[in-house]
GROMACS .gro file of C-alpha atoms in nm:
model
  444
    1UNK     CA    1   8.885  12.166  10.064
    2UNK     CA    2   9.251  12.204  10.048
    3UNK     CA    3   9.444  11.850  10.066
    4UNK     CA    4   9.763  11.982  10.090
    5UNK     CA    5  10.008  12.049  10.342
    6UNK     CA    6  10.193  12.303  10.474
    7UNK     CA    7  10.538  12.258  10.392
    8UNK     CA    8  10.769  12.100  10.630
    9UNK     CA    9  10.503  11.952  10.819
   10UNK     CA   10  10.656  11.959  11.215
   11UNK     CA   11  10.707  11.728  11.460
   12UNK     CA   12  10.784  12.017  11.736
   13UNK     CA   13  10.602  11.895  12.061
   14UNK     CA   14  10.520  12.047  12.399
   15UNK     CA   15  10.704  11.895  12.721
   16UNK     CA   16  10.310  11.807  12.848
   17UNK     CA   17  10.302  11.629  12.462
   18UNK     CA   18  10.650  11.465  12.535
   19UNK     CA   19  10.609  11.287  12.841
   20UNK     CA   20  10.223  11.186  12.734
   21UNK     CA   21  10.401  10.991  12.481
   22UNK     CA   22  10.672  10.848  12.694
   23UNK     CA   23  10.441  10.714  12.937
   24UNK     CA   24  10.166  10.618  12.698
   25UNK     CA   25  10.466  10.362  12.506
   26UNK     CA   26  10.577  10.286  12.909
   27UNK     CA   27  10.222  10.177  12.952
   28UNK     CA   28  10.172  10.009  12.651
   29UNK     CA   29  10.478   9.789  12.701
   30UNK     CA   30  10.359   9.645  13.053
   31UNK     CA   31  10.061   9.599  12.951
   32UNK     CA   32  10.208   9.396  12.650
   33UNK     CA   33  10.457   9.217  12.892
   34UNK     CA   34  10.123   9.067  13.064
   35UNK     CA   35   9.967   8.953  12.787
   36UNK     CA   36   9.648   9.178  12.827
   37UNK     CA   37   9.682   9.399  12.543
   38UNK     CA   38   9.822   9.378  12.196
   39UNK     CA   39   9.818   9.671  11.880
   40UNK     CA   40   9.841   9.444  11.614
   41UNK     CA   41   9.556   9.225  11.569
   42UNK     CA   42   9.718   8.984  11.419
   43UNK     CA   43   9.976   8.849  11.699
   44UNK     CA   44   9.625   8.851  11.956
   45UNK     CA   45   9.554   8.535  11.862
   46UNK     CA   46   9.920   8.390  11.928
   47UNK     CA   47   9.869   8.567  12.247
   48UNK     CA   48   9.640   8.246  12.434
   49UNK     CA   49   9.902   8.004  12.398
   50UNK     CA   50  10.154   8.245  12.554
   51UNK     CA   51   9.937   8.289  12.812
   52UNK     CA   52   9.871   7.943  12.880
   53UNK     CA   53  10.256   7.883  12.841
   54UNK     CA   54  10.266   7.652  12.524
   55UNK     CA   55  10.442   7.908  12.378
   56UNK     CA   56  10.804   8.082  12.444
   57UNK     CA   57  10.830   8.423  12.478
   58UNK     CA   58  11.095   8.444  12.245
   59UNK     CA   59  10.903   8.304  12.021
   60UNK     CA   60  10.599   8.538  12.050
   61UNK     CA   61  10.851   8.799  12.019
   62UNK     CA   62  10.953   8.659  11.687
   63UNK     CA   63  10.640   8.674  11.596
   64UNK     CA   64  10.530   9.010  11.662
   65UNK     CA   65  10.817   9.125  11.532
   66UNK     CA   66  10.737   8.939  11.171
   67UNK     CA   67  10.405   9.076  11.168
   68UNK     CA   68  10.477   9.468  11.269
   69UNK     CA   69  10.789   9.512  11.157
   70UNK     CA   70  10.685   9.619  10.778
   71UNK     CA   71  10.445   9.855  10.917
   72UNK     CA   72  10.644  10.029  11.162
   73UNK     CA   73  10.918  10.140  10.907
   74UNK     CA   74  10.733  10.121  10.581
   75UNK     CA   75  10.421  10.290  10.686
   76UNK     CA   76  10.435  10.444  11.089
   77UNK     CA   77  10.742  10.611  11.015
   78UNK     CA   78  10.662  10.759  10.700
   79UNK     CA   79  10.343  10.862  10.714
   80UNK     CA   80  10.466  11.091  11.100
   81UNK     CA   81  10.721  11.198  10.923
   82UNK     CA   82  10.551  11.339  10.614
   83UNK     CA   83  10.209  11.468  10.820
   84UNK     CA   84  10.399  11.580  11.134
   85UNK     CA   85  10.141  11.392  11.281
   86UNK     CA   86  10.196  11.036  11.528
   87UNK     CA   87  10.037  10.724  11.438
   88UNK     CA   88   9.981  10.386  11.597
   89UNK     CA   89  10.171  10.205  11.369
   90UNK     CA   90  10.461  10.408  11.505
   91UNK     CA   91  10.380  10.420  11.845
   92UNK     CA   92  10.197  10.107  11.983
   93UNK     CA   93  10.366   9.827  11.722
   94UNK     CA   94  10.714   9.864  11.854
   95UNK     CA   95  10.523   9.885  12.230
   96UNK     CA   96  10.400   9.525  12.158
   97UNK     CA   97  10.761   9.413  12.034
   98UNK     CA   98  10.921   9.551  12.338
   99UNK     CA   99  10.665   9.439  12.591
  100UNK     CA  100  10.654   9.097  12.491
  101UNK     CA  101  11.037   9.064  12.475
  102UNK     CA  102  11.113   9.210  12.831
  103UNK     CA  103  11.227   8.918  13.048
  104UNK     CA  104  11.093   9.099  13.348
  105UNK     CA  105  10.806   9.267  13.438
  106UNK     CA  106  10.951   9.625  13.516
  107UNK     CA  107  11.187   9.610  13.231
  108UNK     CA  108  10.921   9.634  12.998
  109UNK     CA  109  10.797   9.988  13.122
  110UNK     CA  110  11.144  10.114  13.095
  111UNK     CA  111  11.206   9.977  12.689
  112UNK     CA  112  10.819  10.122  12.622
  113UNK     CA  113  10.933  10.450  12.787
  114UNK     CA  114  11.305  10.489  12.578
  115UNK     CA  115  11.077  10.372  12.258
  116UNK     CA  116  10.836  10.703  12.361
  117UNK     CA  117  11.182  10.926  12.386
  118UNK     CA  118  11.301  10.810  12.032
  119UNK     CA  119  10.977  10.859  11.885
  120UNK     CA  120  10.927  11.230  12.030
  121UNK     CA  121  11.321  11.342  12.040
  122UNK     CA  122  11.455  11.172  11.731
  123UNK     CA  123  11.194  11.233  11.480
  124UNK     CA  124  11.182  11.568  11.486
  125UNK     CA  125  11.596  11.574  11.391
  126UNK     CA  126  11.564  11.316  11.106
  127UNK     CA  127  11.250  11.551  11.004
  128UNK     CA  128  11.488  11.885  10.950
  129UNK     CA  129  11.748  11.680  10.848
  130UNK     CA  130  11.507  11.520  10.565
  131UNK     CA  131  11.344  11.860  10.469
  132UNK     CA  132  11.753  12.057  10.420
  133UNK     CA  133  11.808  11.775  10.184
  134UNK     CA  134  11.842  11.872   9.806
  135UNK     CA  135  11.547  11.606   9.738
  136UNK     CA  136  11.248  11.706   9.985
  137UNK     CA  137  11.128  11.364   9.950
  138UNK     CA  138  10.919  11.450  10.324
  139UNK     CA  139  10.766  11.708  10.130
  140UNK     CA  140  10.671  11.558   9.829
  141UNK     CA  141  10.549  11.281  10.011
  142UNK     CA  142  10.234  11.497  10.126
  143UNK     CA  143  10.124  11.466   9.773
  144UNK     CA  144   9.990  11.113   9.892
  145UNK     CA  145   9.738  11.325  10.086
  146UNK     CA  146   9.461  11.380   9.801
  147UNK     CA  147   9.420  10.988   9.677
  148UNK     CA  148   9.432  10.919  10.021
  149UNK     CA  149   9.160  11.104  10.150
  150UNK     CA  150   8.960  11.052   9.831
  151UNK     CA  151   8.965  10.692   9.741
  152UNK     CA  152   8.910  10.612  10.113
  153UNK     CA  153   8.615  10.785  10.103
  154UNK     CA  154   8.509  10.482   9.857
  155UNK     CA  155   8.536  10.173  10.125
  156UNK     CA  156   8.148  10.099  10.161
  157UNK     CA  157   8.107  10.105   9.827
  158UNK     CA  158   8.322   9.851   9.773
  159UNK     CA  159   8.186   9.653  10.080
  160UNK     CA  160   7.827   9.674  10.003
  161UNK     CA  161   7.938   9.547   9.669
  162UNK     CA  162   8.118   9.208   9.825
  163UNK     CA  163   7.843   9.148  10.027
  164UNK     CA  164   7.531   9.282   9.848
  165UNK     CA  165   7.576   9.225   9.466
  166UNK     CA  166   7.677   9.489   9.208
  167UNK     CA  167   7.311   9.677   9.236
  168UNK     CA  168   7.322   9.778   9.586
  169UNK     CA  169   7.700   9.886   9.528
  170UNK     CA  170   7.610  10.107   9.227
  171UNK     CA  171   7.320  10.288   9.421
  172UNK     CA  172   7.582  10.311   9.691
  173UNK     CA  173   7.828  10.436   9.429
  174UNK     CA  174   7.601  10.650   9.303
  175UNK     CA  175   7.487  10.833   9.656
  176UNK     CA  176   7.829  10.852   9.748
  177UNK     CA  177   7.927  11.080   9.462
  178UNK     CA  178   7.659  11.279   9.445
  179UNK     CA  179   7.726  11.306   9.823
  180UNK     CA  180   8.094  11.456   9.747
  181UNK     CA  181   7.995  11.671   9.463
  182UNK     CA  182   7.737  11.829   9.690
  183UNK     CA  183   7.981  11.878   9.953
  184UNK     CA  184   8.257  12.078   9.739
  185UNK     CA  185   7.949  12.261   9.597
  186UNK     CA  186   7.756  12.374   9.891
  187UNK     CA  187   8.056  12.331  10.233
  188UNK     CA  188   8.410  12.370  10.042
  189UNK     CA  189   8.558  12.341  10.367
  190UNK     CA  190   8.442  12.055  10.506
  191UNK     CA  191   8.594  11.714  10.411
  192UNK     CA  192   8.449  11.627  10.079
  193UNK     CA  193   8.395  11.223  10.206
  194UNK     CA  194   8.284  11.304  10.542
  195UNK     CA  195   7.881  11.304  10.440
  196UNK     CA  196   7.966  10.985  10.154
  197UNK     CA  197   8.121  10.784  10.423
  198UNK     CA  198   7.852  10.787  10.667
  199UNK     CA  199   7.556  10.745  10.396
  200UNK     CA  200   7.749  10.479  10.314
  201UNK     CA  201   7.846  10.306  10.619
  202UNK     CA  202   7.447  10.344  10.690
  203UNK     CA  203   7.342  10.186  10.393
  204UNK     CA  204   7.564   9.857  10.485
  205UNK     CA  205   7.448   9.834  10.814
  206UNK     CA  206   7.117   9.899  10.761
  207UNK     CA  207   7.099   9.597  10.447
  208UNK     CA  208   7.282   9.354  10.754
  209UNK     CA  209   7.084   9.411  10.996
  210UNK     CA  210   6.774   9.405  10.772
  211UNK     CA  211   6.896   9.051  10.607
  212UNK     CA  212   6.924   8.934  10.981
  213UNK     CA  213   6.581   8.998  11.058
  214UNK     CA  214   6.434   8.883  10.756
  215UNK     CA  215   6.671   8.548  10.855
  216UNK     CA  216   6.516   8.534  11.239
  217UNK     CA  217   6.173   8.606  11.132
  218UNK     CA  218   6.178   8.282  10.860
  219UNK     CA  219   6.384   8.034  11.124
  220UNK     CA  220   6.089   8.116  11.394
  221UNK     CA  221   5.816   8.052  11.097
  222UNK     CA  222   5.975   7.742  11.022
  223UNK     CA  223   6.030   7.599  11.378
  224UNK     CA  224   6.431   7.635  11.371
  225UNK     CA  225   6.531   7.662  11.706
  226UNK     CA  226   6.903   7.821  11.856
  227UNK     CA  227   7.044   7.520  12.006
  228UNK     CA  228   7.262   7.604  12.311
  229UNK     CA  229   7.526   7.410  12.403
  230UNK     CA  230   7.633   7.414  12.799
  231UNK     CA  231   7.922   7.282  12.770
  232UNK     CA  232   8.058   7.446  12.465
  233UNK     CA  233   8.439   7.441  12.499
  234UNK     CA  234   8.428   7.794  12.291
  235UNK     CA  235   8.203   7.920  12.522
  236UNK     CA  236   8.431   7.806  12.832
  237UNK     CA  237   8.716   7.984  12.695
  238UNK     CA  238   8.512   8.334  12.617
  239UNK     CA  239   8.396   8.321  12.967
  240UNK     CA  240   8.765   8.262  13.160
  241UNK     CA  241   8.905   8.548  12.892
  242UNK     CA  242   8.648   8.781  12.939
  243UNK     CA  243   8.662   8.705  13.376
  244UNK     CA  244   9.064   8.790  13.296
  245UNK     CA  245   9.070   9.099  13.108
  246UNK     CA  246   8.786   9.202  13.414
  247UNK     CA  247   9.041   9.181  13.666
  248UNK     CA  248   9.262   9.415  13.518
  249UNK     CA  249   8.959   9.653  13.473
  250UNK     CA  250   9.163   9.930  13.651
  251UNK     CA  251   9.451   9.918  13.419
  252UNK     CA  252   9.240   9.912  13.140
  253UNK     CA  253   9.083  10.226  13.217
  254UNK     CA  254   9.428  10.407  13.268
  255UNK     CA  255   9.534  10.277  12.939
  256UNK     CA  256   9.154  10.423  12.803
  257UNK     CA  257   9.274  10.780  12.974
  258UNK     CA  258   9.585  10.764  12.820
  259UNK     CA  259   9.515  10.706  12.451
  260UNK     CA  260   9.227  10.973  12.448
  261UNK     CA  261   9.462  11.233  12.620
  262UNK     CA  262   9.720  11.171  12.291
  263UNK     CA  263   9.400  11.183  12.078
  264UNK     CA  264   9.261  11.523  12.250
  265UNK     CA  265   9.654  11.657  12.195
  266UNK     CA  266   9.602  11.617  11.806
  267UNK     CA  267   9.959  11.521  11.771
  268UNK     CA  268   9.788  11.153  11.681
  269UNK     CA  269   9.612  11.003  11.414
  270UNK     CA  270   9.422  10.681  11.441
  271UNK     CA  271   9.446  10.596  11.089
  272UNK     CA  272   9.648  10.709  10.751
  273UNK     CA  273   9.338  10.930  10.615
  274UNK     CA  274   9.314  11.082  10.996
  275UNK     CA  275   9.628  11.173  10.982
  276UNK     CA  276   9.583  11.409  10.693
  277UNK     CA  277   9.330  11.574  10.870
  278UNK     CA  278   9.468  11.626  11.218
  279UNK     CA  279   9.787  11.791  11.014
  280UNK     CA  280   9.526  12.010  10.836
  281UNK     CA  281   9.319  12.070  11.182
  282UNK     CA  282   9.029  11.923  11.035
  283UNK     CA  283   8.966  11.753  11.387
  284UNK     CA  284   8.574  11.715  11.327
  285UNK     CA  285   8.650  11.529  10.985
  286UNK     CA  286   8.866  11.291  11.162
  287UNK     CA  287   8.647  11.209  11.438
  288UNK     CA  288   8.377  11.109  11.155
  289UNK     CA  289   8.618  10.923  10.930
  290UNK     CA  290   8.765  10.704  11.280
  291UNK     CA  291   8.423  10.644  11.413
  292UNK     CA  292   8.364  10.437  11.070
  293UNK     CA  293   8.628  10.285  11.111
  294UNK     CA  294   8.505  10.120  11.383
  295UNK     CA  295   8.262   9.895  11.224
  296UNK     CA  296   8.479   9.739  11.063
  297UNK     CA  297   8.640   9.627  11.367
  298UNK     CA  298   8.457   9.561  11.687
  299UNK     CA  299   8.377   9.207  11.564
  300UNK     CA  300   8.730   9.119  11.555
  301UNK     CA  301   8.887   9.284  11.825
  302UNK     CA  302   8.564   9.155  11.984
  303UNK     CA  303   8.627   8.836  11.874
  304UNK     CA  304   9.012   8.757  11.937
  305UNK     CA  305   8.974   8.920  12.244
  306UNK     CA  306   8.708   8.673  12.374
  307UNK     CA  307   8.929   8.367  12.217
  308UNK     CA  308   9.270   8.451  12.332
  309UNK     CA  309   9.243   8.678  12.703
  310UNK     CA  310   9.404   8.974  12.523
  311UNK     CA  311   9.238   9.312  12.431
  312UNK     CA  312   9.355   9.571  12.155
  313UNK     CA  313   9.600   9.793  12.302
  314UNK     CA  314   9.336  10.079  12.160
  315UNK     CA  315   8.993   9.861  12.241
  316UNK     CA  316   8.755   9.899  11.984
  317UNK     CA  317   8.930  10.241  11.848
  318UNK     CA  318   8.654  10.460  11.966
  319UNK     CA  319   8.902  10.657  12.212
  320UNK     CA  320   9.084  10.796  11.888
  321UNK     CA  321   8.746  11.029  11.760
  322UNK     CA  322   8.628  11.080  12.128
  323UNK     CA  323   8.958  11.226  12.187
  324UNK     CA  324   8.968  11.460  11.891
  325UNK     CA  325   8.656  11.613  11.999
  326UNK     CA  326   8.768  11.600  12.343
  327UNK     CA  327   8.787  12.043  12.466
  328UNK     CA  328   9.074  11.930  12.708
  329UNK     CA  329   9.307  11.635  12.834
  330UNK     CA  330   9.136  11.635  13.208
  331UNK     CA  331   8.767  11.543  13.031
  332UNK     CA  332   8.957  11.327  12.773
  333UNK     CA  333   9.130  11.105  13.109
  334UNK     CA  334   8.796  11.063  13.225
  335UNK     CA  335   8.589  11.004  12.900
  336UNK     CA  336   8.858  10.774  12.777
  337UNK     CA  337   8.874  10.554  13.103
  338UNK     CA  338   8.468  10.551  13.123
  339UNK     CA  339   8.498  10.397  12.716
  340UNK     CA  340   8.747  10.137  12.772
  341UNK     CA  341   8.565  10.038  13.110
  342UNK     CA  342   8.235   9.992  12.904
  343UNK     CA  343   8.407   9.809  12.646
  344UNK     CA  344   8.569   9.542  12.904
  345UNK     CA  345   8.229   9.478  13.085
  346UNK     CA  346   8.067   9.485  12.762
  347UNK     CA  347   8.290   9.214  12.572
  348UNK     CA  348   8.054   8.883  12.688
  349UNK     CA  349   7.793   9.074  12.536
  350UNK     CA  350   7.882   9.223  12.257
  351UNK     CA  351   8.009   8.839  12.197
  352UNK     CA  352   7.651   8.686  12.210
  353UNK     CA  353   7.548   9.004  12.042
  354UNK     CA  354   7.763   8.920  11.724
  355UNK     CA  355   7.676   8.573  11.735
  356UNK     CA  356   7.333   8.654  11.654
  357UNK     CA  357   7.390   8.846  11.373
  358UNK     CA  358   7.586   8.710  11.116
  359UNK     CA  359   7.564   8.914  10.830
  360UNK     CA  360   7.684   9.194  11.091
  361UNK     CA  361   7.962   9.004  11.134
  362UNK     CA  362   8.023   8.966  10.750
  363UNK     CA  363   7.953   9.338  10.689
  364UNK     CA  364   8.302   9.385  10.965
  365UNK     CA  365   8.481   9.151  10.712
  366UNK     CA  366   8.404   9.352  10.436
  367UNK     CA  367   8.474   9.677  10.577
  368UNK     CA  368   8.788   9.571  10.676
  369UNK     CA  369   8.860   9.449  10.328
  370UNK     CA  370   8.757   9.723  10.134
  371UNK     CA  371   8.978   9.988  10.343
  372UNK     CA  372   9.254   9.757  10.285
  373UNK     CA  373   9.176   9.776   9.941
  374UNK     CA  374   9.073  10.172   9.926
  375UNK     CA  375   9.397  10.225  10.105
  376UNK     CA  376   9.656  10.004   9.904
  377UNK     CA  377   9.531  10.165   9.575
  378UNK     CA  378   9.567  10.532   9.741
  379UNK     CA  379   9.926  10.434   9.848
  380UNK     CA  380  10.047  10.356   9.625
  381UNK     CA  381   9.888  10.638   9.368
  382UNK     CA  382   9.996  10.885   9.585
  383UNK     CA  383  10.367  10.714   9.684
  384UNK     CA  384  10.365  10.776   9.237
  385UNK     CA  385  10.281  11.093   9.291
  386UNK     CA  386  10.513  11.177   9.532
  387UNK     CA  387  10.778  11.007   9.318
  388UNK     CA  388  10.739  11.270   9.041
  389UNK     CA  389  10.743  11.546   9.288
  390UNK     CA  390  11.053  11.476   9.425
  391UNK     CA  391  11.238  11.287   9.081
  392UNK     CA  392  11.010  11.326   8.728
  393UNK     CA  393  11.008  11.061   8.553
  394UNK     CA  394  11.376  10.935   8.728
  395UNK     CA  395  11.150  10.924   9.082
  396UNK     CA  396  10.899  10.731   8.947
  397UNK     CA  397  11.124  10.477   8.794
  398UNK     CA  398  11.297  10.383   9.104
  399UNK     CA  399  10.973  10.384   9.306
  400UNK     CA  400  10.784  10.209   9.100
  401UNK     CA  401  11.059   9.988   9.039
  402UNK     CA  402  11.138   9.949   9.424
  403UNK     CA  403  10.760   9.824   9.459
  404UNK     CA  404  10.726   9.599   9.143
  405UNK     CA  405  11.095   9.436   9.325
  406UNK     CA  406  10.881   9.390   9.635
  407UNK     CA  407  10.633   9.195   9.463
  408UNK     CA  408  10.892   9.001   9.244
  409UNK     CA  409  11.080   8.885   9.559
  410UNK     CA  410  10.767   8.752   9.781
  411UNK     CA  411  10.653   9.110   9.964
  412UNK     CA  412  10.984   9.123  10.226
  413UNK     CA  413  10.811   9.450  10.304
  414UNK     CA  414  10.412   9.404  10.336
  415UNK     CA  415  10.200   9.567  10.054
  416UNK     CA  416  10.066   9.864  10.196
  417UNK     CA  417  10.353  10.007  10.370
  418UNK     CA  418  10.589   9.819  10.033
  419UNK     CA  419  10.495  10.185   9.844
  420UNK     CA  420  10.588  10.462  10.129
  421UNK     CA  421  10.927  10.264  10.198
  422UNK     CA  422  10.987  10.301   9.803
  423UNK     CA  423  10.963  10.692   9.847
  424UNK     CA  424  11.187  10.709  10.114
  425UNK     CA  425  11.453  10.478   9.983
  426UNK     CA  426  11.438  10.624   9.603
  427UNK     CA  427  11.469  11.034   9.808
  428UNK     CA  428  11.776  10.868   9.967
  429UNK     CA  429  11.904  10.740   9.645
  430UNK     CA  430  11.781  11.099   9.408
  431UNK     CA  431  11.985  11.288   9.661
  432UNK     CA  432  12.318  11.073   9.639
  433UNK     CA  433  12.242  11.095   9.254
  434UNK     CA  434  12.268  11.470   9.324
  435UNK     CA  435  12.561  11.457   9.523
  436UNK     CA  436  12.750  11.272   9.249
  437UNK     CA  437  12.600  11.520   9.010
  438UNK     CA  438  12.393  11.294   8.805
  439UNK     CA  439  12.068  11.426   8.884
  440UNK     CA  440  11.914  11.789   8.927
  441UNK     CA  441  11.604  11.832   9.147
  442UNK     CA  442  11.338  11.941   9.017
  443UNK     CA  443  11.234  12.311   9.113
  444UNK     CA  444  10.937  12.385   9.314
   0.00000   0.00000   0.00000
């Protein structure tokens, strides 16, 4: 399979792709301003004392704004600009920012929508301006694409191993790359991590749920009974958030329509390995590698939801591979609304659900660790790689230099987005080098 590029990866959309976007961040935004829906899961749980006024919402603003802002310019805008593809780090972050820090209700549709209009008009300039630069550092920043897509492919191995013990993670190891050697062998165009990814994934879930029986059956043979309590205060509150985020039902299912329409448009990527493959129209691929995803994060969008009356701006995520697969926007409206309608209803369930089954729950922690893990490693391997692209040895001083700073001073810019900032900032500083004429690019 191919994991690079074309060069001078576009951000060229249609007028029906424009105003998707424009009214998707509008959306977003209002939906924001109410307190119903938040991208970034980790101002939701800030989100219940705003609602129940304890909080300013200046001060949520602040908030959000500390928690997304790293992500929106160290890793959103980087990673569209380099795969000519959208992402929601780009797109929904600065939504919540904006939403929360309207002061009225129908200003916040109106800063959502002028977000939308940067994102769709001013990219694509700062895109041609970055790629008639002497240093292509958009270009060379594709070269993240291969320990991207490969190391990622590697997250349940490293979450069986948290969870399981170093056995189960070497048989897991072990599957997984026979799994991708099979793949390249036998279908070298399909994504070499699709089939390791969802043996994987499998094999976790299938060890939690099996350690949750096994857990059930011995309570009921020793008498252990589930004590219920009526007038659990936890309970109270899941009840009044899930009864809130019902009442908005309707809303919720436009917002469903909306983010499966961008998906179905394939000008989106859910995720920083699905945006590889939506620029390389490996929509199928993506699908697989989002649905995985997933796991890892029902329980705590589940979760947070339940404790603080606000949902993910995206709901459990499983709009973004619906959507790929989607053959047209009209079935993706519909499919998309039906989803996030399901997933409202469903969140008192899926709450009691969870509760049940704890090493479930554990196996979400893990996943989510591991891809942070997978992901942070291919970053920042591939932001190197980049570096000598664009610079030699010259790049990957000031790069790597630019990151080890990062660290040094505290992480002003968070981890994971700390590397793809570096690239950017050192391609500024290479082609000023040039200018003075202190450094030649190198050819090719």
């Amino acid at each position: 399979m191919s994991t690079t590029l074309a060069a001078g990866a576009g951000l060229d959309f249609t007028l029906a792709q424009q105003l998707t976007v424009i009214a998707l961040c509008a959306l977003t935004a209002y939906i924001s301003h109410m307190a119903l829906a938040v991208f970034n899961d980790g101002v939701r749980p800030f989100m219940l004392d705003f609602i129940q006024g304890r909080t300013t919402r200046s001060a949520t603003t602040a908030v959000s704004f500390g928690l997304s802002a790293g992500f929106i310019f160290g890793l959103g805008a980087p990673m569209a600009l380099s795969t000519g593809v959208l992402n929601p780090w780009l797109v929904f972050l600065p939504t919540d920012i904006l939403g929360i820090l309207a002061p009225k209700k129908w200003l916040a549709p109106i800063l959502g929508g002028a977000w939308g209009a940067v994102v769709v008009f001013g990219l694509n300039g700062a895109n041609n301006v970055a790629h008639d630069l002497p240093v292509d550092f958009l270009t060379a920043m594709q070269q993240m694409s291969t320990p991207i897509l490969f190391l990622f492919s590697l997250f349940p191995v490293l979450a069986i191993t948290k969870q399981f013990g170093r056995r189960w993670g070497g048989v897991a190891g072990v599957l997984e790359l026979a799994l991708v050697v099979m793949t390249m062998k036998l279908w070298p165009n399909m994504f070499a991590g699709a089939l390791a990814m969802a043996a994987g994934v499998l094999m976790l879930i299938g060890l939690a749920v099996s350690k949750d029986v096994r857990q059930r059956r011995a309570d009921r043979a020793a008498n252990v009974e589930e004590v219920v309590l009526e007038d659990d205060p936890m309970a109270s509150l899941f009840s009044a958030s899930a009864a809130r985020l019902r009442r908005y039902l309707p809303l919720f299912m436009v917002l469903g329509a909306g983010v499966c329409v961008l998906a179905q448009m394939h000008i989106f990527g859910g995720g920083e390995a699905t945006s590889f493959l939506i620029a390389k129209g490996q929509y199928s691929e993506a699908a697989q590698v989002d649905f995985y995803r997933v796991f890892g994060f029902i329980p705590l969008i589940a979760t947070t939801a339940l404790a603080s009356g606000a949902y993910g701006i995206a709901g459990f995520t499983l709009v973004y591979p619906i959507g790929y697969l989607m053959p047209n926007p009209f079935l993706a409206a519909v499919v998309g609304a039906l989803v996030f309608a399901v997933e409202v209803l469903a969140l008192s369930w899926i709450g009691r659900v969870l509760g049940k089954l704890p090493s479930v729950r554990d196996s979400s922690e893990h996943l989510r660790s591991a891809i942070g893990d997978t992901l942070q490693l291919a970053i920042l391997f591939g932001s190197l790689m980049a570096a000598n692209a664009m610079g030699g040895g010259l790049g990957i001083l000031v790069v790597g230099g630019l990151y080890l700073l990062n660290e040094a001073m505290g992480r002003p810019v968070v981890k994971m987005a700390a590397a793809p900032a570096a690239v950017i900032v050192g391609g500024v500083l290479l082609n000023l080098l040039y200018w003075l004429d202190l450094f030649t690019p190198i050819k090719g």
